Amino acid sequence: MKKKFNIIGKRKFFFIFSTILMIICIGSLLINGLNYGIDFKGGTIIQIEMHQTFKTDEIREITDTFDESADITYAGEEQTQLMINTQESLNEEQIESLFSKFQEKYDLKGKDLLSSEKVSATIGDEFKTQSILASVIAVLLILVYITFRFEFLFGFSAVLALAHDLIAVLGAYSIFGVEVNSPFIAAMLTILGFSVNDTIVIFDRIRENRRKYKKSQLFELTNDSVNQTMGRSINTTLCVLLAIISLYLMGVQSIQDFILPLIIGFISGSYSTIFIASSFWYVAQEKRQAAKA
């Protein structure tokens, strides 16, 4: 006989755990804030072909004279391209001066300066506003879709779980000071889609099982539905995690920037889907039935 876990019966434990987690994350966001990258704060992006691999310390000997907070990363298939992201907005003379120092040290030619791009703080603020707006619209559309397909209580429970996942990812980035950039926003929207898909599977099973259970068996209905779909949710997440963790380990910086929030978000999404969304729906549905009685 397949083992059945008393997930709904243990709901208070999961609610307390998530509440503590949310308090820590929101507290860090309020105290430390987020480490916004150049996409949000503005600055200068410079790409140089070095024709050799390099060490960050060697590069910083030059870049620190222009901006000590500049980020140094590599690019290219052979990792010979240098990416410099400064928080200071460098003018043309400063960019030429910086590149001339690299030319002298590494015997580079003029064509090795592949690109230089300035990102203004105004554009960064606009991007931040658009990112928040995109996330809010995505959540509202998800709420409307689930309400239309199921009912409002299912939709509200799913959105609550999504908020849990977003705060968990933002909190992790705030606590560890990881840079927030444009791939992060794409990853957050991906997390929304993945997490709600898992939640819909459980809610769909609850709807199917409603015909087999009496109204007085709300606890059994919810707990059995979660147990019937839990294996699928965990296996799906594990398969996805194996793939994206491999990408993270083998990928370049831009890939890692996109993958890291996905790893945190998918783990949080599976947890909130199994232990939070269905438990919250059960509590709300129980109160609704009690009010009608």
Coordinates of C-alpha atoms in Angstrom, one line a residue:
M1 CA 0.0 0.0 0.0
K2 CA 1.4 3.4 -1.0
K3 CA 2.4 5.5 2.0
K4 CA 0.3 8.6 2.6
F5 CA 1.8 11.7 4.2
N6 CA -0.3 13.8 6.5
I7 CA 0.6 17.1 4.8
I8 CA -2.5 19.0 5.6
G9 CA -2.5 17.8 9.2
K10 CA 1.0 19.3 9.6
R11 CA 0.0 22.6 7.9
K12 CA 0.6 24.7 11.0
F13 CA 4.3 23.6 11.0
F14 CA 4.6 24.7 7.3
F15 CA 2.8 28.0 7.9
I16 CA 5.1 28.8 10.8
F17 CA 8.2 27.8 8.8
S18 CA 7.1 29.9 5.8
T19 CA 6.2 32.9 8.1
I20 CA 9.7 32.8 9.7
L21 CA 11.3 32.5 6.2
M22 CA 9.2 35.5 4.9
I23 CA 10.1 37.6 7.9
I24 CA 13.8 37.0 7.4
C25 CA 13.6 37.7 3.6
I26 CA 11.5 40.8 4.0
G27 CA 13.6 42.0 6.8
S28 CA 16.8 41.6 4.7
L29 CA 15.1 43.4 1.8
L30 CA 14.1 46.4 4.1
I31 CA 17.6 46.5 5.8
N32 CA 20.0 45.5 3.1
G33 CA 17.9 46.1 -0.1
L34 CA 19.0 44.6 -3.3
N35 CA 22.4 44.7 -5.0
Y36 CA 21.2 46.3 -8.3
G37 CA 23.5 45.7 -11.3
I38 CA 24.3 48.1 -14.1
D39 CA 20.9 47.4 -15.9
F40 CA 19.2 49.2 -13.0
K41 CA 21.8 51.7 -11.6
G42 CA 23.4 52.8 -14.8
G43 CA 27.1 52.8 -15.7
T44 CA 29.3 51.6 -18.6
I45 CA 29.8 48.2 -20.2
I46 CA 33.1 47.6 -22.0
Q47 CA 34.0 44.4 -23.9
I48 CA 37.6 43.7 -24.8
E49 CA 39.1 40.8 -26.7
M50 CA 42.2 39.8 -24.7
H51 CA 43.4 36.9 -26.9
Q52 CA 44.2 35.0 -23.7
T53 CA 42.7 33.9 -20.4
F54 CA 43.2 36.4 -17.6
K55 CA 43.0 36.7 -13.8
T56 CA 40.6 39.2 -12.2
D57 CA 43.4 40.6 -9.9
E58 CA 45.4 41.6 -13.0
I59 CA 42.4 43.3 -14.5
R60 CA 41.6 45.2 -11.3
E61 CA 45.1 46.8 -11.3
I62 CA 43.8 48.8 -14.2
T63 CA 40.0 49.1 -13.7
D64 CA 40.4 50.2 -10.0
T65 CA 41.9 53.5 -11.1
F66 CA 38.5 54.2 -12.9
D67 CA 36.0 52.5 -10.7
E68 CA 36.8 50.2 -7.7
S69 CA 33.3 48.7 -7.7
A70 CA 33.5 47.6 -11.4
D71 CA 32.4 44.0 -12.1
I72 CA 34.9 41.9 -14.0
T73 CA 33.6 38.9 -16.0
Y74 CA 34.7 36.9 -19.0
A75 CA 32.9 36.0 -22.2
G76 CA 33.4 34.1 -25.5
E77 CA 33.7 30.4 -26.2
E78 CA 37.3 30.3 -25.1
Q79 CA 36.7 32.8 -22.3
T80 CA 39.2 35.3 -23.7
Q81 CA 36.9 38.3 -23.8
L82 CA 36.8 40.7 -20.9
M83 CA 33.6 42.3 -19.7
I84 CA 33.9 45.4 -17.5
N85 CA 30.7 46.7 -15.9
T86 CA 31.4 50.0 -14.1
Q87 CA 28.9 51.7 -11.8
E88 CA 30.5 55.0 -12.8
S89 CA 29.4 56.4 -16.1
L90 CA 32.7 56.8 -18.0
N91 CA 33.0 59.4 -20.8
E92 CA 34.7 58.7 -24.1
E93 CA 38.1 60.0 -22.9
Q94 CA 38.0 57.8 -19.8
I95 CA 37.1 54.7 -21.9
E96 CA 39.9 55.4 -24.4
S97 CA 42.3 55.9 -21.4
L98 CA 41.2 52.7 -19.8
F99 CA 41.6 50.7 -23.1
S100 CA 45.0 52.3 -23.8
K101 CA 46.3 50.8 -20.5
F102 CA 45.1 47.4 -21.6
Q103 CA 46.8 47.9 -25.0
E104 CA 50.1 48.7 -23.3
K105 CA 49.9 45.8 -20.9
Y106 CA 48.5 43.1 -23.2
D107 CA 49.7 44.3 -26.6
L108 CA 46.2 44.8 -28.0
K109 CA 45.1 46.5 -31.2
G110 CA 42.4 49.1 -31.6
K111 CA 39.9 46.5 -33.0
D112 CA 40.2 44.5 -29.8
L113 CA 37.9 47.1 -28.1
L114 CA 34.8 45.1 -29.2
S115 CA 32.2 47.5 -27.7
S116 CA 31.5 50.2 -25.1
E117 CA 28.0 51.1 -24.0
K118 CA 26.7 53.6 -21.5
V119 CA 23.6 52.8 -19.5
S120 CA 22.0 55.9 -17.9
A121 CA 20.5 55.8 -14.4
T122 CA 17.2 57.1 -16.0
I123 CA 17.0 54.0 -18.3
G124 CA 17.8 51.9 -15.2
D125 CA 14.9 53.4 -13.2
E126 CA 12.6 52.9 -16.2
F127 CA 13.7 49.3 -16.5
K128 CA 13.1 48.7 -12.8
T129 CA 9.6 50.2 -13.1
Q130 CA 8.8 48.1 -16.2
S131 CA 10.1 44.9 -14.5
I132 CA 7.9 45.4 -11.4
L133 CA 4.9 46.2 -13.7
A134 CA 5.6 43.1 -15.8
S135 CA 5.6 40.9 -12.6
V136 CA 2.4 42.5 -11.3
I137 CA 0.6 42.0 -14.6
A138 CA 1.8 38.4 -14.8
V139 CA 0.5 37.7 -11.3
L140 CA -2.9 39.4 -12.1
L141 CA -3.3 37.4 -15.3
I142 CA -2.5 34.2 -13.5
L143 CA -5.2 35.1 -10.9
V144 CA -7.8 35.8 -13.6
Y145 CA -6.9 32.6 -15.5
I146 CA -7.2 30.3 -12.4
T147 CA -10.3 32.0 -11.2
F148 CA -11.9 31.5 -14.7
R149 CA -10.8 27.9 -14.9
F150 CA -11.4 26.9 -11.3
E151 CA -12.7 29.5 -8.7
F152 CA -11.4 32.6 -7.0
L153 CA -10.2 30.8 -3.9
F154 CA -8.0 28.5 -5.9
G155 CA -6.6 31.6 -7.7
F156 CA -5.9 33.5 -4.5
S157 CA -4.2 30.5 -3.0
A158 CA -2.0 30.1 -6.1
V159 CA -1.1 33.8 -6.1
L160 CA -0.2 33.5 -2.4
A161 CA 2.2 30.7 -3.2
L162 CA 3.7 32.8 -6.1
A163 CA 4.3 35.7 -3.7
H164 CA 6.0 33.3 -1.3
D165 CA 8.3 32.2 -4.1
L166 CA 9.2 35.7 -5.4
I167 CA 9.9 36.9 -1.8
A168 CA 12.1 33.8 -1.2
V169 CA 14.2 34.5 -4.3
L170 CA 14.4 38.3 -3.6
G171 CA 15.3 37.6 0.0
A172 CA 18.1 35.1 -0.9
Y173 CA 19.5 37.7 -3.3
S174 CA 19.4 40.3 -0.6
I175 CA 20.9 38.2 2.1
F176 CA 23.8 37.0 0.0
G177 CA 24.3 40.3 -1.9
V178 CA 23.9 38.7 -5.4
E179 CA 23.7 41.2 -8.2
V180 CA 20.2 41.8 -9.7
N181 CA 20.3 42.3 -13.4
S182 CA 18.1 41.9 -16.5
P183 CA 18.4 38.0 -16.7
F184 CA 17.2 38.0 -13.1
I185 CA 13.9 39.5 -14.2
A186 CA 13.5 37.0 -17.0
A187 CA 14.1 34.2 -14.5
M188 CA 11.5 35.6 -12.1
L189 CA 8.8 35.5 -14.8
T190 CA 9.9 32.0 -15.6
I191 CA 9.5 31.0 -12.0
L192 CA 6.0 32.4 -11.9
G193 CA 5.0 30.1 -14.9
F194 CA 6.7 27.0 -13.5
S195 CA 5.4 27.4 -10.0
V196 CA 1.8 28.1 -11.0
N197 CA 1.8 25.1 -13.3
D198 CA 2.7 22.8 -10.4
T199 CA 0.0 24.4 -8.3
I200 CA -2.6 23.9 -11.0
V201 CA -1.9 20.2 -11.2
I202 CA -2.8 19.8 -7.5
F203 CA -5.9 22.0 -7.8
D204 CA -7.0 20.1 -10.8
R205 CA -6.7 16.8 -8.8
I206 CA -8.8 18.4 -6.0
R207 CA -11.5 19.3 -8.5
E208 CA -11.5 15.8 -10.0
N209 CA -11.7 14.2 -6.5
R210 CA -14.5 16.4 -5.3
R211 CA -17.0 13.9 -6.9
K212 CA -15.6 11.1 -4.8
Y213 CA -15.7 12.8 -1.4
K214 CA -18.5 14.3 0.7
K215 CA -18.4 17.9 1.9
S216 CA -17.6 16.7 5.4
Q217 CA -14.4 15.0 4.0
L218 CA -12.6 18.2 3.0
F219 CA -9.5 17.2 4.9
E220 CA -9.3 13.8 3.2
L221 CA -10.1 15.4 -0.2
T222 CA -7.2 17.9 0.1
N223 CA -4.6 15.6 1.7
D224 CA -5.3 12.7 -0.7
S225 CA -5.1 15.1 -3.7
V226 CA -1.7 16.5 -2.6
N227 CA -0.4 12.9 -2.0
Q228 CA -1.5 11.8 -5.4
T229 CA 0.3 14.6 -7.2
M230 CA 3.3 15.1 -4.9
G231 CA 5.4 12.5 -6.6
R232 CA 4.9 14.1 -10.0
S233 CA 5.7 17.6 -8.6
I234 CA 9.0 16.4 -6.9
N235 CA 10.1 14.3 -9.9
T236 CA 9.5 17.1 -12.4
T237 CA 11.4 19.6 -10.2
L238 CA 14.3 17.2 -9.7
C239 CA 14.6 16.6 -13.5
V240 CA 14.5 20.4 -14.2
L241 CA 17.1 21.0 -11.4
L242 CA 19.5 18.4 -12.7
A243 CA 19.4 20.1 -16.1
I244 CA 19.7 23.7 -15.0
I245 CA 22.4 22.9 -12.3
S246 CA 24.5 21.3 -15.1
L247 CA 24.0 24.5 -17.1
Y248 CA 25.0 26.6 -14.1
L249 CA 28.2 24.6 -13.5
M250 CA 29.2 24.6 -17.2
G251 CA 27.8 27.9 -18.4
V252 CA 29.3 31.3 -18.8
Q253 CA 28.5 34.3 -16.5
S254 CA 25.4 35.4 -18.4
I255 CA 23.9 31.8 -18.2
Q256 CA 24.7 31.6 -14.5
D257 CA 23.0 35.0 -13.9
F258 CA 19.8 33.5 -15.4
I259 CA 20.1 30.0 -13.8
L260 CA 20.8 30.9 -10.2
P261 CA 17.4 32.5 -9.4
L262 CA 15.7 29.6 -11.3
I263 CA 17.4 27.1 -9.0
I264 CA 16.2 29.0 -5.9
G265 CA 12.7 29.7 -7.4
F266 CA 12.1 26.1 -8.5
I267 CA 12.9 24.7 -5.1
S268 CA 10.8 27.3 -3.4
G269 CA 8.0 26.7 -6.0
S270 CA 7.8 23.0 -5.3
Y271 CA 7.7 23.6 -1.6
S272 CA 5.0 26.3 -1.7
T273 CA 2.9 24.2 -4.2
I274 CA 2.9 21.1 -2.1
F275 CA 2.9 22.5 1.4
I276 CA 1.5 26.1 1.3
A277 CA -1.0 26.6 -1.6
S278 CA -3.1 23.5 -0.9
S279 CA -3.0 24.0 2.9
F280 CA -4.1 27.6 2.5
W281 CA -6.9 26.5 0.2
Y282 CA -8.0 23.9 2.7
V283 CA -8.1 26.4 5.6
A284 CA -10.0 29.0 3.5
Q285 CA -12.4 26.4 2.2
E286 CA -13.0 25.0 5.7
K287 CA -13.9 28.5 7.0
R288 CA -16.2 29.1 4.0
Q289 CA -18.1 25.8 4.7
A290 CA -18.3 26.7 8.4
A291 CA -19.8 30.2 7.5
K292 CA -22.4 28.6 5.3
A293 CA -23.4 26.0 7.9

